[in-house]
PDB file of C-alpha atoms in Angstrom:
ATOM      1  CA  MET H 345     -22.742  27.474 -13.515  1.00 97.00           C
ATOM      2  CA  LYS H 346     -21.674  24.065 -12.696  1.00 98.00           C
ATOM      3  CA  PHE H 347     -22.127  23.124  -8.946  1.00 98.00           C
ATOM      4  CA  THR H 348     -20.945  20.068  -6.776  1.00 98.00           C
ATOM      5  CA  VAL H 349     -23.213  19.812  -3.692  1.00 98.00           C
ATOM      6  CA  MET H 350     -22.022  18.237  -0.624  1.00 98.00           C
ATOM      7  CA  VAL H 351     -24.666  17.144   2.071  1.00 98.00           C
ATOM      8  CA  ASN H 352     -23.448  16.358   5.776  1.00 98.00           C
ATOM      9  CA  GLU H 353     -26.535  16.159   7.902  1.00 98.00           C
ATOM     10  CA  GLY H 354     -29.032  13.419   7.694  1.00 97.00           C
ATOM     11  CA  PRO H 355     -32.819  13.752   6.626  1.00 97.00           C
ATOM     12  CA  TYR H 356     -35.506  14.719   9.365  1.00 96.00           C
ATOM     13  CA  GLN H 357     -32.663  15.538  11.783  1.00 96.00           C
ATOM     14  CA  HIS H 358     -31.189  18.748   9.973  1.00 97.00           C
ATOM     15  CA  GLN H 359     -32.969  21.260   7.990  1.00 97.00           C
ATOM     16  CA  SER H 360     -29.529  21.308   5.926  1.00 97.00           C
ATOM     17  CA  ALA H 361     -30.832  18.053   4.283  1.00 96.00           C
ATOM     18  CA  ASP H 362     -33.977  19.771   3.113  1.00 97.00           C
ATOM     19  CA  THR H 363     -32.071  22.821   1.976  1.00 98.00           C
ATOM     20  CA  ALA H 364     -29.827  21.091  -0.272  1.00 98.00           C
ATOM     21  CA  LEU H 365     -32.669  19.661  -2.105  1.00 98.00           C
ATOM     22  CA  HIS H 366     -34.263  22.925  -2.434  1.00 98.00           C
ATOM     23  CA  PHE H 367     -31.186  24.371  -3.479  1.00 98.00           C
ATOM     24  CA  VAL H 368     -30.233  21.600  -6.101  1.00 98.00           C
ATOM     25  CA  ARG H 369     -33.907  22.184  -7.344  1.00 98.00           C
ATOM     26  CA  ALA H 370     -33.663  25.996  -7.635  1.00 98.00           C
ATOM     27  CA  ALA H 371     -30.396  25.517  -9.275  1.00 98.00           C
ATOM     28  CA  LEU H 372     -31.376  23.170 -12.176  1.00 98.00           C
ATOM     29  CA  GLU H 373     -34.909  25.372 -12.363  1.00 98.00           C
ATOM     30  CA  LYS H 374     -32.266  28.216 -12.968  1.00 98.00           C
ATOM     31  CA  GLY H 375     -30.546  26.273 -15.739  1.00 98.00           C
ATOM     32  CA  HIS H 376     -27.525  25.319 -13.994  1.00 98.00           C
ATOM     33  CA  GLU H 377     -25.685  22.189 -13.896  1.00 98.00           C
ATOM     34  CA  ILE H 378     -25.530  19.890 -10.975  1.00 98.00           C
ATOM     35  CA  PHE H 379     -22.040  17.987 -11.466  1.00 98.00           C
ATOM     36  CA  ARG H 380     -22.545  15.866  -8.416  1.00 98.00           C
ATOM     37  CA  VAL H 381     -24.362  15.849  -5.010  1.00 98.00           C
ATOM     38  CA  PHE H 382     -21.990  13.820  -2.392  1.00 98.00           C
ATOM     39  CA  PHE H 383     -23.403  12.524   1.080  1.00 98.00           C
ATOM     40  CA  TYR H 384     -20.880  12.628   3.817  1.00 98.00           C
ATOM     41  CA  HIS H 385     -21.357  12.352   7.764  1.00 98.00           C
ATOM     42  CA  ASP H 386     -25.102  11.589   8.654  1.00 98.00           C
ATOM     43  CA  GLY H 387     -25.848  12.872   5.514  1.00 98.00           C
ATOM     44  CA  VAL H 388     -25.550   9.458   3.970  1.00 98.00           C
ATOM     45  CA  ASN H 389     -28.784   8.546   5.522  1.00 98.00           C
ATOM     46  CA  ASN H 390     -30.482  10.628   2.629  1.00 98.00           C
ATOM     47  CA  GLY H 391     -30.105   7.511   0.469  1.00 98.00           C
ATOM     48  CA  THR H 392     -31.859   4.986   2.401  1.00 97.00           C
ATOM     49  CA  ARG H 393     -34.859   3.319   1.055  1.00 96.00           C
ATOM     50  CA  ILE H 394     -36.091   1.796   4.364  1.00 94.00           C
ATOM     51  CA  ALA H 395     -37.773   5.014   5.725  1.00 94.00           C
ATOM     52  CA  VAL H 396     -41.333   5.444   6.598  1.00 93.00           C
ATOM     53  CA  PRO H 397     -42.303   9.135   7.853  1.00 93.00           C
ATOM     54  CA  PRO H 398     -45.780   9.759   9.182  1.00 94.00           C
ATOM     55  CA  LYS H 399     -47.924  10.101   6.131  1.00 94.00           C
ATOM     56  CA  ASP H 400     -48.358  13.986   6.262  1.00 95.00           C
ATOM     57  CA  ASP H 401     -45.070  14.328   6.093  1.00 96.00           C
ATOM     58  CA  ARG H 402     -42.522  14.853   3.204  1.00 96.00           C
ATOM     59  CA  LEU H 403     -40.245  11.705   2.110  1.00 96.00           C
ATOM     60  CA  ILE H 404     -36.888  13.340   1.569  1.00 97.00           C
ATOM     61  CA  GLN H 405     -35.185  10.051   0.690  1.00 97.00           C
ATOM     62  CA  GLN H 406     -37.641  10.040  -2.103  1.00 97.00           C
ATOM     63  CA  GLU H 407     -37.375  13.594  -3.505  1.00 97.00           C
ATOM     64  CA  TRP H 408     -33.878  12.987  -4.277  1.00 98.00           C
ATOM     65  CA  SER H 409     -34.551   9.826  -5.569  1.00 98.00           C
ATOM     66  CA  ASN H 410     -37.092  11.320  -7.988  1.00 98.00           C
ATOM     67  CA  LEU H 411     -34.874  14.450  -8.885  1.00 98.00           C
ATOM     68  CA  ALA H 412     -32.134  12.371  -9.699  1.00 98.00           C
ATOM     69  CA  LYS H 413     -34.416  10.352 -12.089  1.00 97.00           C
ATOM     70  CA  GLU H 414     -35.667  13.697 -13.533  1.00 97.00           C
ATOM     71  CA  HIS H 415     -32.556  15.327 -14.105  1.00 98.00           C
ATOM     72  CA  ASP H 416     -30.212  12.311 -14.392  1.00 97.00           C
ATOM     73  CA  LEU H 417     -28.118  13.339 -11.334  1.00 98.00           C
ATOM     74  CA  ASP H 418     -25.081  11.880 -10.239  1.00 98.00           C
ATOM     75  CA  LEU H 419     -25.870  11.176  -6.213  1.00 98.00           C
ATOM     76  CA  VAL H 420     -23.414   9.302  -4.400  1.00 98.00           C
ATOM     77  CA  ILE H 421     -23.030   8.348  -1.001  1.00 98.00           C
ATOM     78  CA  CYS H 422     -19.402   8.048   0.717  1.00 97.00           C
ATOM     79  CA  ILE H 423     -18.559   4.338   1.238  1.00 95.00           C
ATOM     80  CA  ALA H 424     -16.447   5.009   4.521  1.00 95.00           C
ATOM     81  CA  ALA H 425     -19.145   6.982   6.210  1.00 97.00           C
ATOM     82  CA  ALA H 426     -21.882   4.559   4.630  1.00 96.00           C
ATOM     83  CA  GLN H 427     -20.261   1.747   6.104  1.00 95.00           C
ATOM     84  CA  ARG H 428     -20.258   3.293   9.637  1.00 95.00           C
ATOM     85  CA  ARG H 429     -24.100   3.728   9.611  1.00 96.00           C
ATOM     86  CA  GLY H 430     -25.363   0.727   7.870  1.00 95.00           C
ATOM     87  CA  LEU H 431     -25.992   2.163   4.329  1.00 95.00           C
ATOM     88  CA  MET H 432     -25.286  -0.639   1.978  1.00 94.00           C
ATOM     89  CA  ASP H 433     -25.747  -1.252  -1.760  1.00 94.00           C
ATOM     90  CA  ALA H 434     -26.313  -4.999  -2.955  1.00 94.00           C
ATOM     91  CA  ALA H 435     -22.912  -5.674  -4.164  1.00 92.00           C
ATOM     92  CA  GLU H 436     -21.325  -4.000  -0.678  1.00 91.00           C
ATOM     93  CA  SER H 437     -23.890  -6.069   1.586  1.00 93.00           C
ATOM     94  CA  LYS H 438     -22.956  -9.225  -0.261  1.00 94.00           C
ATOM     95  CA  ARG H 439     -19.157  -8.299  -0.206  1.00 93.00           C
ATOM     96  CA  GLN H 440     -19.477  -7.829   3.646  1.00 92.00           C
ATOM     97  CA  GLY H 441     -21.396 -10.806   3.994  1.00 94.00           C
ATOM     98  CA  LEU H 442     -24.312  -9.299   5.279  1.00 94.00           C
ATOM     99  CA  ASP H 443     -28.077  -9.826   4.724  1.00 94.00           C
ATOM    100  CA  ALA H 444     -29.637  -6.756   3.371  1.00 95.00           C
ATOM    101  CA  ASP H 445     -29.481  -3.865   1.524  1.00 96.00           C
ATOM    102  CA  ASN H 446     -31.053  -0.353   1.661  1.00 96.00           C
ATOM    103  CA  ILE H 447     -29.896   2.230  -0.887  1.00 97.00           C
ATOM    104  CA  ILE H 448     -33.104   4.131  -2.727  1.00 97.00           C
ATOM    105  CA  GLU H 449     -32.609   4.139  -6.603  1.00 97.00           C
ATOM    106  CA  GLY H 450     -30.808   7.085  -7.954  1.00 97.00           C
ATOM    107  CA  PHE H 451     -27.872   7.163  -5.299  1.00 97.00           C
ATOM    108  CA  ARG H 452     -24.774   5.208  -5.822  1.00 97.00           C
ATOM    109  CA  ILE H 453     -22.087   4.285  -3.323  1.00 96.00           C
ATOM    110  CA  SER H 454     -18.451   5.497  -3.618  1.00 96.00           C
ATOM    111  CA  GLY H 455     -15.366   6.864  -2.302  1.00 96.00           C
ATOM    112  CA  LEU H 456     -14.209  10.378  -1.136  1.00 96.00           C
ATOM    113  CA  GLY H 457     -12.336  10.989  -4.402  1.00 96.00           C
ATOM    114  CA  GLN H 458     -15.662  11.717  -5.762  1.00 97.00           C
ATOM    115  CA  LEU H 459     -16.241  14.819  -3.620  1.00 97.00           C
ATOM    116  CA  ILE H 460     -12.582  15.993  -4.454  1.00 97.00           C
ATOM    117  CA  GLU H 461     -12.901  15.590  -8.360  1.00 96.00           C
ATOM    118  CA  GLY H 462     -16.341  17.414  -7.943  1.00 97.00           C
ATOM    119  CA  GLY H 463     -14.596  20.580  -6.374  1.00 97.00           C
ATOM    120  CA  ILE H 464     -11.990  20.365  -9.131  1.00 96.00           C
ATOM    121  CA  GLN H 465     -14.621  20.066 -11.975  1.00 96.00           C
ATOM    122  CA  SER H 466     -17.075  22.202 -10.385  1.00 97.00           C
ATOM    123  CA  ASP H 467     -17.381  26.158 -10.609  1.00 97.00           C
ATOM    124  CA  ARG H 468     -18.565  26.107  -7.125  1.00 97.00           C
ATOM    125  CA  THR H 469     -18.665  23.543  -4.093  1.00 98.00           C
ATOM    126  CA  VAL H 470     -21.660  24.231  -2.298  1.00 98.00           C
ATOM    127  CA  VAL H 471     -21.702  22.937   1.428  1.00 98.00           C
ATOM    128  CA  PHE H 472     -24.846  21.573   3.531  1.00 98.00           C
ATOM    129  CA  GLY H 473     -24.356  20.773   7.391  1.00 97.00           C
ATOM    130  CA  ASP H 474     -24.443  21.898  10.834  1.00 93.00           C
TER     131      ASP H 474
ATOM    132  CA  MET Q 154      -5.823  18.148 -13.956  1.00 64.00           C
ATOM    133  CA  ALA Q 155      -6.419  21.685 -12.935  1.00 75.00           C
ATOM    134  CA  THR Q 156      -4.910  22.490  -9.532  1.00 90.00           C
ATOM    135  CA  LYS Q 157      -7.041  24.232  -7.056  1.00 95.00           C
ATOM    136  CA  LYS Q 158      -6.626  25.748  -3.657  1.00 96.00           C
ATOM    137  CA  PHE Q 159      -8.680  23.568  -1.333  1.00 97.00           C
ATOM    138  CA  MET Q 160      -9.444  24.349   2.100  1.00 97.00           C
ATOM    139  CA  TYR Q 161     -10.738  22.477   4.997  1.00 98.00           C
ATOM    140  CA  VAL Q 162     -12.182  24.486   7.857  1.00 98.00           C
ATOM    141  CA  ASN Q 163     -12.379  22.553  11.119  1.00 98.00           C
ATOM    142  CA  ARG Q 164     -14.910  23.883  13.775  1.00 98.00           C
ATOM    143  CA  LYS Q 165     -15.705  21.251  16.499  1.00 98.00           C
ATOM    144  CA  ALA Q 166     -13.688  19.337  19.072  1.00 97.00           C
ATOM    145  CA  PRO Q 167     -12.285  16.265  18.311  1.00 97.00           C
ATOM    146  CA  TYR Q 168     -14.366  14.135  20.243  1.00 96.00           C
ATOM    147  CA  GLY Q 169     -18.197  14.603  21.010  1.00 94.00           C
ATOM    148  CA  THR Q 170     -19.115  14.254  17.407  1.00 95.00           C
ATOM    149  CA  VAL Q 171     -17.315  12.462  14.290  1.00 96.00           C
ATOM    150  CA  TYR Q 172     -17.068  15.701  12.281  1.00 97.00           C
ATOM    151  CA  ALA Q 173     -13.041  15.823  13.149  1.00 97.00           C
ATOM    152  CA  LEU Q 174     -12.224  12.549  12.455  1.00 97.00           C
ATOM    153  CA  GLU Q 175     -14.283  12.492   9.067  1.00 96.00           C
ATOM    154  CA  SER Q 176     -12.788  15.623   8.205  1.00 97.00           C
ATOM    155  CA  LEU Q 177      -9.111  14.008   8.617  1.00 96.00           C
ATOM    156  CA  GLU Q 178     -10.318  11.149   6.235  1.00 96.00           C
ATOM    157  CA  VAL Q 179     -11.463  13.457   3.461  1.00 96.00           C
ATOM    158  CA  VAL Q 180      -8.048  15.491   3.671  1.00 96.00           C
ATOM    159  CA  LEU Q 181      -5.608  12.476   3.366  1.00 94.00           C
ATOM    160  CA  ILE Q 182      -7.531  10.825   0.560  1.00 92.00           C
ATOM    161  CA  ALA Q 183      -7.547  14.195  -0.889  1.00 89.00           C
ATOM    162  CA  ALA Q 184      -3.803  14.499  -0.694  1.00 86.00           C
ATOM    163  CA  ALA Q 185      -3.770  11.911  -3.996  1.00 89.00           C
ATOM    164  CA  PHE Q 186      -5.133  14.737  -5.695  1.00 92.00           C
ATOM    165  CA  GLU Q 187      -1.869  17.301  -5.541  1.00 89.00           C
ATOM    166  CA  GLN Q 188      -4.290  19.779  -4.998  1.00 93.00           C
ATOM    167  CA  GLU Q 189      -3.108  23.331  -2.880  1.00 94.00           C
ATOM    168  CA  VAL Q 190      -4.146  22.095   0.397  1.00 95.00           C
ATOM    169  CA  SER Q 191      -4.611  24.207   3.542  1.00 97.00           C
ATOM    170  CA  LEU Q 192      -6.446  23.608   7.066  1.00 98.00           C
ATOM    171  CA  ALA Q 193      -8.145  26.110   9.320  1.00 98.00           C
ATOM    172  CA  PHE Q 194      -8.666  25.533  12.659  1.00 98.00           C
ATOM    173  CA  ILE Q 195     -11.257  27.589  14.385  1.00 98.00           C
ATOM    174  CA  ASP Q 196     -13.770  27.924  17.265  1.00 98.00           C
ATOM    175  CA  ASP Q 197     -13.742  24.500  19.131  1.00 98.00           C
ATOM    176  CA  GLY Q 198     -11.922  23.139  16.363  1.00 98.00           C
ATOM    177  CA  VAL Q 199      -8.629  24.394  17.908  1.00 98.00           C
ATOM    178  CA  TYR Q 200      -8.806  21.169  20.204  1.00 98.00           C
ATOM    179  CA  GLN Q 201      -8.423  19.274  17.417  1.00 98.00           C
ATOM    180  CA  ILE Q 202      -4.536  19.786  17.574  1.00 98.00           C
ATOM    181  CA  ALA Q 203      -3.924  20.237  21.439  1.00 98.00           C
ATOM    182  CA  LYS Q 204      -1.205  18.358  22.853  1.00 96.00           C
ATOM    183  CA  GLY Q 205      -1.939  15.504  25.373  1.00 95.00           C
ATOM    184  CA  GLN Q 206      -5.193  14.203  24.189  1.00 97.00           C
ATOM    185  CA  ASN Q 207      -6.249  10.876  25.904  1.00 96.00           C
ATOM    186  CA  THR Q 208      -9.397   8.866  25.053  1.00 96.00           C
ATOM    187  CA  ASP Q 209      -8.934   6.158  27.349  1.00 95.00           C
ATOM    188  CA  GLY Q 210     -12.271   7.224  29.180  1.00 94.00           C
ATOM    189  CA  ILE Q 211     -14.291   7.572  26.565  1.00 94.00           C
ATOM    190  CA  GLY Q 212     -13.851   4.564  24.159  1.00 92.00           C
ATOM    191  CA  MET Q 213     -12.768   6.418  21.508  1.00 93.00           C
ATOM    192  CA  LYS Q 214      -9.850   6.175  18.998  1.00 93.00           C
ATOM    193  CA  ASN Q 215      -7.202   8.934  19.715  1.00 97.00           C
ATOM    194  CA  PHE Q 216      -6.471   9.745  16.283  1.00 97.00           C
ATOM    195  CA  SER Q 217      -4.521  12.839  17.289  1.00 97.00           C
ATOM    196  CA  SER Q 218      -1.137  11.728  16.117  1.00 96.00           C
ATOM    197  CA  THR Q 219      -2.378  11.627  12.383  1.00 96.00           C
ATOM    198  CA  TYR Q 220      -2.316  15.098  12.335  1.00 97.00           C
ATOM    199  CA  ASN Q 221       1.570  14.767  12.600  1.00 95.00           C
ATOM    200  CA  ALA Q 222       1.602  12.870   9.461  1.00 95.00           C
ATOM    201  CA  LEU Q 223       0.321  15.357   7.532  1.00 96.00           C
ATOM    202  CA  GLY Q 224       3.692  16.620   6.198  1.00 94.00           C
ATOM    203  CA  ASP Q 225       4.153  13.166   4.600  1.00 93.00           C
ATOM    204  CA  TYR Q 226       1.068  14.040   2.314  1.00 93.00           C
ATOM    205  CA  GLU Q 227       2.316  17.512   1.581  1.00 92.00           C
ATOM    206  CA  VAL Q 228      -0.223  18.876   3.719  1.00 95.00           C
ATOM    207  CA  ASN Q 229       1.490  21.557   5.463  1.00 95.00           C
ATOM    208  CA  LYS Q 230      -0.444  24.792   5.877  1.00 97.00           C
ATOM    209  CA  LEU Q 231      -2.318  24.419   9.565  1.00 98.00           C
ATOM    210  CA  TYR Q 232      -3.806  27.898  10.212  1.00 98.00           C
ATOM    211  CA  VAL Q 233      -5.170  28.300  13.746  1.00 98.00           C
ATOM    212  CA  GLU Q 234      -7.215  31.722  14.679  1.00 98.00           C
ATOM    213  CA  LYS Q 235      -5.423  33.211  17.378  1.00 98.00           C
ATOM    214  CA  GLU Q 236      -9.213  34.466  18.768  1.00 98.00           C
ATOM    215  CA  SER Q 237     -10.324  31.027  19.234  1.00 98.00           C
ATOM    216  CA  LEU Q 238      -7.302  29.977  21.074  1.00 98.00           C
ATOM    217  CA  GLU Q 239      -7.679  33.079  23.600  1.00 98.00           C
ATOM    218  CA  GLU Q 240     -11.719  32.292  24.042  1.00 98.00           C
ATOM    219  CA  ARG Q 241     -10.276  28.946  25.266  1.00 98.00           C
ATOM    220  CA  GLY Q 242      -7.593  29.985  27.612  1.00 98.00           C
ATOM    221  CA  LEU Q 243      -5.175  28.215  24.902  1.00 98.00           C
ATOM    222  CA  THR Q 244      -1.534  29.267  23.488  1.00 97.00           C
ATOM    223  CA  ALA Q 245       0.700  28.439  20.761  1.00 96.00           C
ATOM    224  CA  ASP Q 246       2.561  26.054  23.709  1.00 97.00           C
ATOM    225  CA  ASP Q 247      -0.975  23.914  24.333  1.00 98.00           C
ATOM    226  CA  LEU Q 248      -0.571  22.774  20.295  1.00 98.00           C
ATOM    227  CA  MET Q 249       1.058  19.572  19.248  1.00 97.00           C
ATOM    228  CA  PRO Q 250       4.366  20.667  17.350  1.00 95.00           C
ATOM    229  CA  ILE Q 251       3.281  19.353  13.576  1.00 97.00           C
ATOM    230  CA  MET Q 252       6.203  19.777  11.345  1.00 96.00           C
ATOM    231  CA  TRP Q 253       6.617  19.074   7.804  1.00 96.00           C
ATOM    232  CA  GLU Q 254      10.290  18.535   5.899  1.00 95.00           C
ATOM    233  CA  ASP Q 255      10.891  20.698   3.218  1.00 94.00           C
ATOM    234  CA  GLU Q 256      12.820  18.839   0.286  1.00 91.00           C
ATOM    235  CA  ASP Q 257      13.912  21.911  -1.050  1.00 92.00           C
ATOM    236  CA  GLU Q 258      15.959  22.919   1.645  1.00 94.00           C
ATOM    237  CA  ASP Q 259      17.503  19.176   2.201  1.00 94.00           C
ATOM    238  CA  TRP Q 260      14.571  18.194   4.182  1.00 94.00           C
ATOM    239  CA  ALA Q 261      14.532  20.746   6.756  1.00 95.00           C
ATOM    240  CA  GLU Q 262      11.962  20.139   9.756  1.00 95.00           C
ATOM    241  CA  LYS Q 263       9.718  23.400   9.283  1.00 96.00           C
ATOM    242  CA  PRO Q 264       6.643  24.074  11.485  1.00 97.00           C
ATOM    243  CA  SER Q 265       3.105  23.465   9.714  1.00 97.00           C
ATOM    244  CA  VAL Q 266       0.932  25.257  12.443  1.00 98.00           C
ATOM    245  CA  ARG Q 267       0.638  29.227  11.729  1.00 97.00           C
ATOM    246  CA  ILE Q 268      -1.282  31.277  14.305  1.00 98.00           C
ATOM    247  CA  VAL Q 269      -2.937  33.723  12.566  1.00 98.00           C
ATOM    248  CA  SER Q 270      -5.801  36.623  13.490  1.00 98.00           C
ATOM    249  CA  ARG Q 271      -9.119  36.412  12.745  1.00 98.00           C
ATOM    250  CA  ALA Q 272      -8.968  38.953  10.159  1.00 98.00           C
ATOM    251  CA  GLU Q 273      -6.167  37.068   8.285  1.00 98.00           C
ATOM    252  CA  MET Q 274      -8.012  34.132   8.599  1.00 98.00           C
ATOM    253  CA  ALA Q 275     -10.791  35.952   6.545  1.00 98.00           C
ATOM    254  CA  ASP Q 276      -8.369  36.906   4.062  1.00 98.00           C
ATOM    255  CA  ILE Q 277      -7.168  33.463   3.726  1.00 98.00           C
ATOM    256  CA  LEU Q 278     -10.475  32.181   3.834  1.00 98.00           C
ATOM    257  CA  ALA Q 279     -11.345  34.518   0.718  1.00 98.00           C
ATOM    258  CA  GLU Q 280      -8.503  33.244  -1.279  1.00 97.00           C
ATOM    259  CA  GLN Q 281      -9.937  29.686  -1.340  1.00 97.00           C
ATOM    260  CA  GLU Q 282     -11.382  27.698  -4.071  1.00 97.00           C
ATOM    261  CA  VAL Q 283     -13.230  25.049  -2.624  1.00 97.00           C
ATOM    262  CA  THR Q 284     -13.923  25.162   0.850  1.00 97.00           C
ATOM    263  CA  TYR Q 285     -15.205  22.181   3.064  1.00 97.00           C
ATOM    264  CA  SER Q 286     -16.866  22.856   6.461  1.00 96.00           C
ATOM    265  CA  PHE Q 287     -16.662  20.541   9.086  1.00 97.00           C
TER     266      PHE Q 287
END
């Protein structure tokens, strides 16, 4: 089955960020296809590379990044939600005249149309949030 | 492109968290995709379309007028759960008169808001193909 997954909450703040990661991993292990993972609301914070949790804790952003590399996943951060919360890729940072970017490898920034397209193209859309 | 039934479930009050505002942003973008769109308002979500919203004291943008523009995007099925209204002491009169113009009937103005029971809402949700929950 082909899935699009929407992640609406931030890492550490809310378990749904972990649950979404576990769901995607389990779906891939069962041979399903992940068409896209779309990060919205505070979920965009799953895509920062500037995060240093305590050493004995998981690094959720890195786990997404690793999973993306391993399975060639399409991880999309919503640009409107990202701009509000200070998530920038290099191109967007430059366009906005800012001095830094912070997106971790494996994620890309794009528009809400990517979420709707995911809904149209996939057999199931699964939302993880509060 | 295939047409699917899209449902946006709104469960949160309009201010206090950003869910309602960002849900509306998705609905407006989605309108360009020419899908069959419905909105549901349940729990505190019913406050999103309450009349007379005033955000002067909290320094947030009052975006309630945007719901009145949904008809122009052919978004005209706004289902509101009756029990959620009742539990909050609200009636249909407390909601904004959100309308749409039916081009098949000489642009007659029709109400977009439909108040349905909890059981009817369950049936409506079961009919959907893509459901986003906010």
